[in-house]
CSV table of C-alpha atoms and ligand atoms in Angstrom, one decimal:
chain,number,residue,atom,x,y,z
B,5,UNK,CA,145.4,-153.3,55.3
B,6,UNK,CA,143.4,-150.8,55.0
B,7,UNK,CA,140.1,-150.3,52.7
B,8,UNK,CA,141.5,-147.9,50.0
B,9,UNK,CA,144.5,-149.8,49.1
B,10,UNK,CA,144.4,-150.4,45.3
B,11,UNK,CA,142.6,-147.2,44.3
B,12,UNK,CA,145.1,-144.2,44.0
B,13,UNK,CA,145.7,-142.5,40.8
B,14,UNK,CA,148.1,-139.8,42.1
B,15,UNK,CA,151.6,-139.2,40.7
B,16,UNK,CA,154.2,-140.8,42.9
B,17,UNK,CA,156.5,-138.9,44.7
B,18,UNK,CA,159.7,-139.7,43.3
B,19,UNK,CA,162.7,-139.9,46.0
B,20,UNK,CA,166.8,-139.8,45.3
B,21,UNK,CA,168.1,-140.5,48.8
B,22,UNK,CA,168.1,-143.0,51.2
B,23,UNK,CA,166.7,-140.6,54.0
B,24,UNK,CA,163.9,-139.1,52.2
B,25,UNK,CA,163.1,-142.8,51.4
B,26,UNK,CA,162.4,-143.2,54.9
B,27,UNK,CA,160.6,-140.2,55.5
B,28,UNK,CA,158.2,-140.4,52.8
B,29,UNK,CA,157.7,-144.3,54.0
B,30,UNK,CA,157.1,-143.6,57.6
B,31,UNK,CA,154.5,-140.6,56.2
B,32,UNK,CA,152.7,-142.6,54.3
B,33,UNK,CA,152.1,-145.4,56.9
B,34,UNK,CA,151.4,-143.2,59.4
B,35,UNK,CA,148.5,-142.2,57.2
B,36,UNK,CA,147.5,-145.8,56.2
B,37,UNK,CA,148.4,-146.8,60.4
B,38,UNK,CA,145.2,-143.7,60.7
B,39,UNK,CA,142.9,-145.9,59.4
B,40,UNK,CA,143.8,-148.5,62.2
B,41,UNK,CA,144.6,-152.1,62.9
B,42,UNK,CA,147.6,-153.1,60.7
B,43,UNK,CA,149.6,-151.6,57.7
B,44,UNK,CA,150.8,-153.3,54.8
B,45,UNK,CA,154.0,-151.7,52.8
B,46,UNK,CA,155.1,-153.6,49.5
B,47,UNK,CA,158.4,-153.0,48.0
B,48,UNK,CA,158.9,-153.7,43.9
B,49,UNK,CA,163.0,-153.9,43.1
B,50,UNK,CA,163.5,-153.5,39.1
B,51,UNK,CA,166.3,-151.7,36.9
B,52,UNK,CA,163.6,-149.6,35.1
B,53,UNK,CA,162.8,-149.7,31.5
B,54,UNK,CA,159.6,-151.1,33.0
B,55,UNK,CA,157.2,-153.5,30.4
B,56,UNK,CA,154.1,-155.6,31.4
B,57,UNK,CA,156.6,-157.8,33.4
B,58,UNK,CA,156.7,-155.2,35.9
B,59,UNK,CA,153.6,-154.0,35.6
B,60,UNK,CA,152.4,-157.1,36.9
B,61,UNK,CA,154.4,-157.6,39.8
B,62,UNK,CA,153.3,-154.0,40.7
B,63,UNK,CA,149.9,-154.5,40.0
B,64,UNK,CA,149.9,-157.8,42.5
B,65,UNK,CA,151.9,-155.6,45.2
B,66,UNK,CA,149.5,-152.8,44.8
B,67,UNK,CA,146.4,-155.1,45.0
B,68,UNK,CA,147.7,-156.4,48.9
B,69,UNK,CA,149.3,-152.9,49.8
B,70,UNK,CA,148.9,-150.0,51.9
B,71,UNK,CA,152.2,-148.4,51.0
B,72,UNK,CA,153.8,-149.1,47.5
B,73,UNK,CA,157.6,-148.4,46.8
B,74,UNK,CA,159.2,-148.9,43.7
B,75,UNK,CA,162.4,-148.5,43.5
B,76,UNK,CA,164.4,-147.9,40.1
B,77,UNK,CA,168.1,-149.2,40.2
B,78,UNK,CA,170.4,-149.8,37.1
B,79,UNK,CA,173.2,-151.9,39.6
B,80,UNK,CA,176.2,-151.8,38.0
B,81,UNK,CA,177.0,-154.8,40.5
B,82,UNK,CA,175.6,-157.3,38.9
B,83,UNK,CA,176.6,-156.9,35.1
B,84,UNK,CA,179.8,-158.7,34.4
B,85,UNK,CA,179.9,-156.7,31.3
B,86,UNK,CA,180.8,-153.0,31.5
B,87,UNK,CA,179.5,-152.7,28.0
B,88,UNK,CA,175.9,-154.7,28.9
B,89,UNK,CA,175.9,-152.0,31.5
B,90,UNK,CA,176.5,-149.0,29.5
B,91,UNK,CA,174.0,-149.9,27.3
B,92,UNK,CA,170.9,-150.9,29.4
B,93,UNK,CA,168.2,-148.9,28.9
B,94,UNK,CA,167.4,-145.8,31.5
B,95,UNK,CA,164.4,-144.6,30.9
B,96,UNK,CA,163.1,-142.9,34.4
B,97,UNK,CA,160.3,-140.3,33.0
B,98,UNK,CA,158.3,-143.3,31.4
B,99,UNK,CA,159.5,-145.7,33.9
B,100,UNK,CA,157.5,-142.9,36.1
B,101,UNK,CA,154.6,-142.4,34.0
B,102,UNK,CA,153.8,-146.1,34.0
B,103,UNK,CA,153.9,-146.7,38.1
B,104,UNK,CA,151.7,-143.5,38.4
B,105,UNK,CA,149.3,-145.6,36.3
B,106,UNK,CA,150.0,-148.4,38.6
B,107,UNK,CA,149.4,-146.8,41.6
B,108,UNK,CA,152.7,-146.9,43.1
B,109,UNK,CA,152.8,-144.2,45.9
B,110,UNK,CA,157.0,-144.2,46.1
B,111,UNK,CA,159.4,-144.3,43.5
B,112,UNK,CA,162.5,-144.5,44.8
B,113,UNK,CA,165.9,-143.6,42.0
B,114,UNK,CA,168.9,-143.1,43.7
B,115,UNK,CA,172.0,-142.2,41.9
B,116,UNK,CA,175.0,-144.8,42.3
B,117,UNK,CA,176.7,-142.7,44.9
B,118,UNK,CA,173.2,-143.4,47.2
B,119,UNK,CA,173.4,-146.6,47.1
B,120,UNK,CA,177.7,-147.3,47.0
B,121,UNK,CA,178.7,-144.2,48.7
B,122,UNK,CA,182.2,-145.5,49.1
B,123,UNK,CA,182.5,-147.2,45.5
B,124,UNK,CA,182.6,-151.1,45.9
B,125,UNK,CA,181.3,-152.3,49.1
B,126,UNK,CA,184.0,-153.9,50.8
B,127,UNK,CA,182.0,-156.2,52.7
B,128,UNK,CA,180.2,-158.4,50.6
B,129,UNK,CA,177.2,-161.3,50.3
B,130,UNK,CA,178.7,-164.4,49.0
B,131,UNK,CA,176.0,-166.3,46.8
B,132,UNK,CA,177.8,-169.4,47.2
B,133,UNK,CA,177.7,-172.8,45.2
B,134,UNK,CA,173.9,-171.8,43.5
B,135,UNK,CA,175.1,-168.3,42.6
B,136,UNK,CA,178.3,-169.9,40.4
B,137,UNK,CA,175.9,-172.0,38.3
B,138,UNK,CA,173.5,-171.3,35.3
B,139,UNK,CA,173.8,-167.5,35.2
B,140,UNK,CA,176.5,-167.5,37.4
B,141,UNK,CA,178.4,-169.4,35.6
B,142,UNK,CA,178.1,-166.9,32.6
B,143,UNK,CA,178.1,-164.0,34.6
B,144,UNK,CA,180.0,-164.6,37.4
B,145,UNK,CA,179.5,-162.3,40.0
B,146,UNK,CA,176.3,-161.6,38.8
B,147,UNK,CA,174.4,-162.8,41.8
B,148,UNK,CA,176.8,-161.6,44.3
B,149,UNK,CA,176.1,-158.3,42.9
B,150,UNK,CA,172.5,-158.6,42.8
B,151,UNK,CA,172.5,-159.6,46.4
B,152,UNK,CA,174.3,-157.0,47.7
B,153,UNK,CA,171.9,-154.5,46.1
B,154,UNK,CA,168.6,-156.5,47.0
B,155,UNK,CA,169.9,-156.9,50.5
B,156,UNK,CA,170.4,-152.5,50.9
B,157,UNK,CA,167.2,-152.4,48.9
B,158,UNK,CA,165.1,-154.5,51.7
B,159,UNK,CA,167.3,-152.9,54.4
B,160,UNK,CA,166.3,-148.9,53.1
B,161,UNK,CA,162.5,-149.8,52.7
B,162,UNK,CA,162.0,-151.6,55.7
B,163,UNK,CA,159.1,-149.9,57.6
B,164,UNK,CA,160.1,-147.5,61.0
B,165,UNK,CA,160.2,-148.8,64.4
B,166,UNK,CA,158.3,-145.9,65.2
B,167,UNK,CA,155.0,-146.9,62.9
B,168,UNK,CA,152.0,-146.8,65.1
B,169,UNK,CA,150.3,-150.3,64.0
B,170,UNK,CA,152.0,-153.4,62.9
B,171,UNK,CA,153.6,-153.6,59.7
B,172,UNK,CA,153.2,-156.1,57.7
B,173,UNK,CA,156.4,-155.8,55.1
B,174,UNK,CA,156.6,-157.2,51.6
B,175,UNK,CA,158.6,-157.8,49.1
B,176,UNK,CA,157.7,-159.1,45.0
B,177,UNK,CA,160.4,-160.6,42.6
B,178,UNK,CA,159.6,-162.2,38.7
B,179,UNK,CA,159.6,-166.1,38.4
B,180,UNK,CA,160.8,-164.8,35.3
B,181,UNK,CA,164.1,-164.5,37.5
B,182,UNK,CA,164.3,-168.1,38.7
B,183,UNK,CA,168.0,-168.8,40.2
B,184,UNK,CA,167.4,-165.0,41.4
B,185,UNK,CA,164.5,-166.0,43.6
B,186,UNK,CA,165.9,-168.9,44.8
B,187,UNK,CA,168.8,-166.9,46.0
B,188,UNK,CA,166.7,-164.1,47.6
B,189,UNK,CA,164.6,-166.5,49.7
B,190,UNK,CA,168.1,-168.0,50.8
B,191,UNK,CA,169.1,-164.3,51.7
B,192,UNK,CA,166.1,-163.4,53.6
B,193,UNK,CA,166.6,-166.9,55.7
B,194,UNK,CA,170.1,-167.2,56.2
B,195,UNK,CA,170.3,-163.3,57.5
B,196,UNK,CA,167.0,-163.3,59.2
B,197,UNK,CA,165.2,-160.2,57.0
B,198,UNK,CA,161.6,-159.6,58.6
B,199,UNK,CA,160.5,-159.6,55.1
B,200,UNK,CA,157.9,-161.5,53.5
B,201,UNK,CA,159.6,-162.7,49.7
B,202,UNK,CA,156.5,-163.3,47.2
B,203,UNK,CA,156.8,-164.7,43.8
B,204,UNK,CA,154.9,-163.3,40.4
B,205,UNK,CA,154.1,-165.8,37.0
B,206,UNK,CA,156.3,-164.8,33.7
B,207,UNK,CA,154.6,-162.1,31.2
B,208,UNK,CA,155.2,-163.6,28.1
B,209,UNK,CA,154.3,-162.0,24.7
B,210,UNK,CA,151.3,-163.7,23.1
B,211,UNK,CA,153.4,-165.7,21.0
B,212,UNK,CA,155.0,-166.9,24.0
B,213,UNK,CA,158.7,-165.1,24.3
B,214,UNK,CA,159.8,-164.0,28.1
B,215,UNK,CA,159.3,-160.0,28.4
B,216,UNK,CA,163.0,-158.5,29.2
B,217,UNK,CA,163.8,-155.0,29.2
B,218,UNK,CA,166.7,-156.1,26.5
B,219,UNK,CA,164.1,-157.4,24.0
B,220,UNK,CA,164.1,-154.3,22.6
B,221,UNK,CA,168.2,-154.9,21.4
B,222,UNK,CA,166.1,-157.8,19.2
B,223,UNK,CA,165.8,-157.1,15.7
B,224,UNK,CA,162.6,-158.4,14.4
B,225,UNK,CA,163.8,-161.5,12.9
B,226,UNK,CA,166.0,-162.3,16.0
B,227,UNK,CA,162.5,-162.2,18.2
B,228,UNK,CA,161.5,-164.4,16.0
B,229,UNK,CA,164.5,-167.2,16.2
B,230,UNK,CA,164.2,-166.7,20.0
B,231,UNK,CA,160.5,-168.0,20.2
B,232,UNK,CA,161.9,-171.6,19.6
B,233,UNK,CA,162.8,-171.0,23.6
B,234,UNK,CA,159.3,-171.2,24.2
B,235,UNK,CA,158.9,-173.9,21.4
B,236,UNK,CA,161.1,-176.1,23.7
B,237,UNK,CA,159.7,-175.4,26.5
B,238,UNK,CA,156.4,-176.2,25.7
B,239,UNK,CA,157.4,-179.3,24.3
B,240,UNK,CA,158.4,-180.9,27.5
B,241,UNK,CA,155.7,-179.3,29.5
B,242,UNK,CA,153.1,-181.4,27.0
B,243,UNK,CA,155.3,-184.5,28.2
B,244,UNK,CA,155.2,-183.5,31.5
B,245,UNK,CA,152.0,-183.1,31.7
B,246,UNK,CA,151.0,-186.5,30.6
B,247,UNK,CA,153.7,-187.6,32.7
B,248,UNK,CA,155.8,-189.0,29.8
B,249,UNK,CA,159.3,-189.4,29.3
B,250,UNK,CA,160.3,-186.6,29.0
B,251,UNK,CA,163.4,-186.9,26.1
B,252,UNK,CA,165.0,-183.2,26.7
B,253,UNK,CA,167.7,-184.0,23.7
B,254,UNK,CA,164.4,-183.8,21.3
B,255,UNK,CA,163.7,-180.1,22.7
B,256,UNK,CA,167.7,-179.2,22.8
B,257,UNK,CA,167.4,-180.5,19.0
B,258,UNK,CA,165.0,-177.8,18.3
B,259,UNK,CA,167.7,-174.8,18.6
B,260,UNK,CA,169.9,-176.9,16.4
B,261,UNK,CA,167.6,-175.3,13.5
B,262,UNK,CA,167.5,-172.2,14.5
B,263,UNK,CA,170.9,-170.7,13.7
B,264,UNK,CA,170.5,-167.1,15.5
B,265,UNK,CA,170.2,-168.8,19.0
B,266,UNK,CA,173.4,-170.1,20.4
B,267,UNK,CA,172.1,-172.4,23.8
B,268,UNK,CA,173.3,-172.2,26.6
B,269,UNK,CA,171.8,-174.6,29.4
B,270,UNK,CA,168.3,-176.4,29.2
B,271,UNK,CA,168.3,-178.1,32.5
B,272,UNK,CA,164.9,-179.7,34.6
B,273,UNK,CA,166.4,-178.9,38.5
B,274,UNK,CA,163.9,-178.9,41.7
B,275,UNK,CA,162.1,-175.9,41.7
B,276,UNK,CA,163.0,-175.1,45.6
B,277,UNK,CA,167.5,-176.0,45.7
B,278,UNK,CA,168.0,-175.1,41.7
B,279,UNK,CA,169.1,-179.0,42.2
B,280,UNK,CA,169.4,-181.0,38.8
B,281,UNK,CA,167.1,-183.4,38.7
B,282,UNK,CA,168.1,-187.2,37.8
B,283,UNK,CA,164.9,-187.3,35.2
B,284,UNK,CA,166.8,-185.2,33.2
B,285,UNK,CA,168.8,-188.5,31.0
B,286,UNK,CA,166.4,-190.9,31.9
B,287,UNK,CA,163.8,-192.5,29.9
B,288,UNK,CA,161.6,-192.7,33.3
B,289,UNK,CA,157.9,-191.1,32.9
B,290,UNK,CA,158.0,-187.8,34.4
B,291,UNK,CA,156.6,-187.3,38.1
B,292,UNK,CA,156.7,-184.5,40.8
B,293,UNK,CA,157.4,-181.4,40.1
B,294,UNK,CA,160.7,-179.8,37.8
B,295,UNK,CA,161.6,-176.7,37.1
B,296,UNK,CA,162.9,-176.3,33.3
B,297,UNK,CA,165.6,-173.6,33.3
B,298,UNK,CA,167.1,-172.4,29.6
B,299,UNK,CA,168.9,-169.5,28.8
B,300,UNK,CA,170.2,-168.9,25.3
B,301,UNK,CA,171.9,-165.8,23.6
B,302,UNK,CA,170.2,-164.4,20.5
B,303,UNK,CA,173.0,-161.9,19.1
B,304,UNK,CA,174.2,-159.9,21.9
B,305,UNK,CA,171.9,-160.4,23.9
B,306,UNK,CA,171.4,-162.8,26.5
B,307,UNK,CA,167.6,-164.7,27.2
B,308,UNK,CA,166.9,-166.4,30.1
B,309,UNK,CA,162.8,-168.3,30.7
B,310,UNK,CA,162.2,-171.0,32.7
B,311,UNK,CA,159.1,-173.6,33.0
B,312,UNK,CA,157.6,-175.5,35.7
B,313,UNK,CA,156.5,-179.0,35.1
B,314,UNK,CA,154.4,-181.0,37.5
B,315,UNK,CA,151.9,-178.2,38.7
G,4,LIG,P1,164.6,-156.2,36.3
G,4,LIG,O1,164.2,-154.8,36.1
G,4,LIG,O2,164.9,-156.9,35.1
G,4,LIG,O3,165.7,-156.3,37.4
G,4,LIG,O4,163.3,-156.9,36.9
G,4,LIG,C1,162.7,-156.5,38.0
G,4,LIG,C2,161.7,-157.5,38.5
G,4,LIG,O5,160.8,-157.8,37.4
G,4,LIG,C3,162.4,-158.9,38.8
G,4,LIG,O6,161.9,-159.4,40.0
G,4,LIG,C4,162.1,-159.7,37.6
G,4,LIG,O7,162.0,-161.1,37.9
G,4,LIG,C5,160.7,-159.2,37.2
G,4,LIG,N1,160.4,-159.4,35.8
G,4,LIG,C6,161.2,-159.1,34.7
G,4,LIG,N2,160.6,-159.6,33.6
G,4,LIG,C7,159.5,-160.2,34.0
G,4,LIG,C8,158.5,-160.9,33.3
G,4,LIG,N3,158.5,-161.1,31.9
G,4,LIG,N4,157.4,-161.4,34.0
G,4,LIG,C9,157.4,-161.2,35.3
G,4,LIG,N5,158.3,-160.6,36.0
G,4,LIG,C10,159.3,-160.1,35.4
């Protein structure tokens, strides 16, 4: 990676199609490849209606970047709910004000027909036995969906043969998006993506609630209600972390008070197969390393966070 990586304040150029994707990629790494020795191109996936969530995974790409592409996708795919799709926010302008703070060199919007130009694909990524539970198992299709547009994504980013240097080619997904990472690593290995998959922490609001782009459907009092996810959370963490028992019905007891949040799952799997782990009913003093998953809906909308335990 070159030396200046990290310090451009220029506004991004802003690409619609697939093709000038790749043209302005293969220009700007044949500037970086100037510099000599190696390049580094990062890649950023989101829907838009960015918050400090993605701000941070775009400030860690930037930081270990040559070549920064965001791209900004709402993929109808992945929502089960034609009215959850309607109504996610699309907010492109600020979406590009805020990456041209971030430094991103690329931002890439295409329109639906870009990305699906013969409507549903008809061959299709199958996220298997993982993508049906949790989320999957309220959304389902969800991750078949999302796979299908992070697998294009990768695919349309991927740096030219022709590059002059080696490229070194990376991509950055939320932790926020647990089951989602898990299933992207799988992707990447099971199909053999030259792409290195790299993980950011959870942004959290300083009381301690998951930044979404649907917080915003929260009324004030429903933010509120939804900070006993974190609540609950935190409650096992404190166990785990003095490697306790760690008595999840006393943290699932917690939503039972709050009447706005309707739980869904609260489950401690292994952080690496999304595997439940057998700790979960036992009275056992917690050791190793969890991963608390919870997602709850608040209203419409729907809240997913997740914890690890054992770090
Ligand atoms: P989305 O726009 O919701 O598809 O998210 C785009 C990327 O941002 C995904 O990799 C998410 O996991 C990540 N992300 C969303 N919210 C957060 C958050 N609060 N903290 C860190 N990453 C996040």
């Amino acid at each position: 990676m070159s030396n200046d990586a990290g310090k451009r304040n220029q506004e991004p150029l802003v690409v619609r199609t697939a093709r000038e994707l790749s043209a302005a990629i293969a220009d700007r790494l044949a500037r970086a490849a100037s510099a000599g020795g190696t390049a580094a191109l990062g890649l950023v996936p989101t829907m838009g209606a960015l918050h400090s969530g993605h701000e941070s995974l775009v400030a860690t790409a930037r930081a270990q970047n040559d070549v920064l592409v965001v791209s900004v996708f709402v993929n109808e795919l992945q929502f089960n709910d034609a009215a959850d799709f309607e109504r996610y926010p699309r907010t492109l302008d600020a979406d590009v004000r805020i990456l041209a703070r971030a430094g991103a060199d690329i931002v890439f919007a295409p329109e639906p027909g870009e990305i699906y130009p013969d409507g549903r694909p008809l061959v299709k990524l199958d996220s298997g036995a993982l993508g049906a539970k949790f989320e999957g198992a309220s959304r389902p299709g969800h991750f078949d969906g999302m796979l299908a547009v992070v697998a294009k994504l990768l695919h349309l980013a991927m740096p030219p043969a022709s590059c002059p240097v080696p490229v070194r080619y990376s991509a950055y997904f939320g932790q926020k998006d647990a089951q989602q990472l898990v299933l992207i690593n799988r992707l990447v290995k099971d199909l053999n993506y030259p792409v290195e998959i790299c993980s950011v922490p959870i942004i959290r609001t300083s009381e301690g609630l998951a930044l979404s782009s649907r917080n915003q459907f929260l009324t004030p009092e429903q933010a509120e209600a939804a900070l006993v996810i974190f609540r609950a959370m935190t409650m096992v963490k404190v166990r785990a972390d003095r490697h306790e028992p760690l008595f999840l019905e006393d943290a699932v007891a917690l939503f039972e008070e709050e009447p706005l949040v309707e739980l869904d799952y609260f489950e401690l799997v292994d952080p690496n197969t999304l595997q439940e782990l057998a700790f979960n009913c036992q009275e056992t003093p917690f050791a190793g390393e969890g991963l608390l998953l919870v997602a709850a809906k608040v209203g419409q909308v729907r809240l997913i966070d997740n914890t690890p335990l054992g770090y």
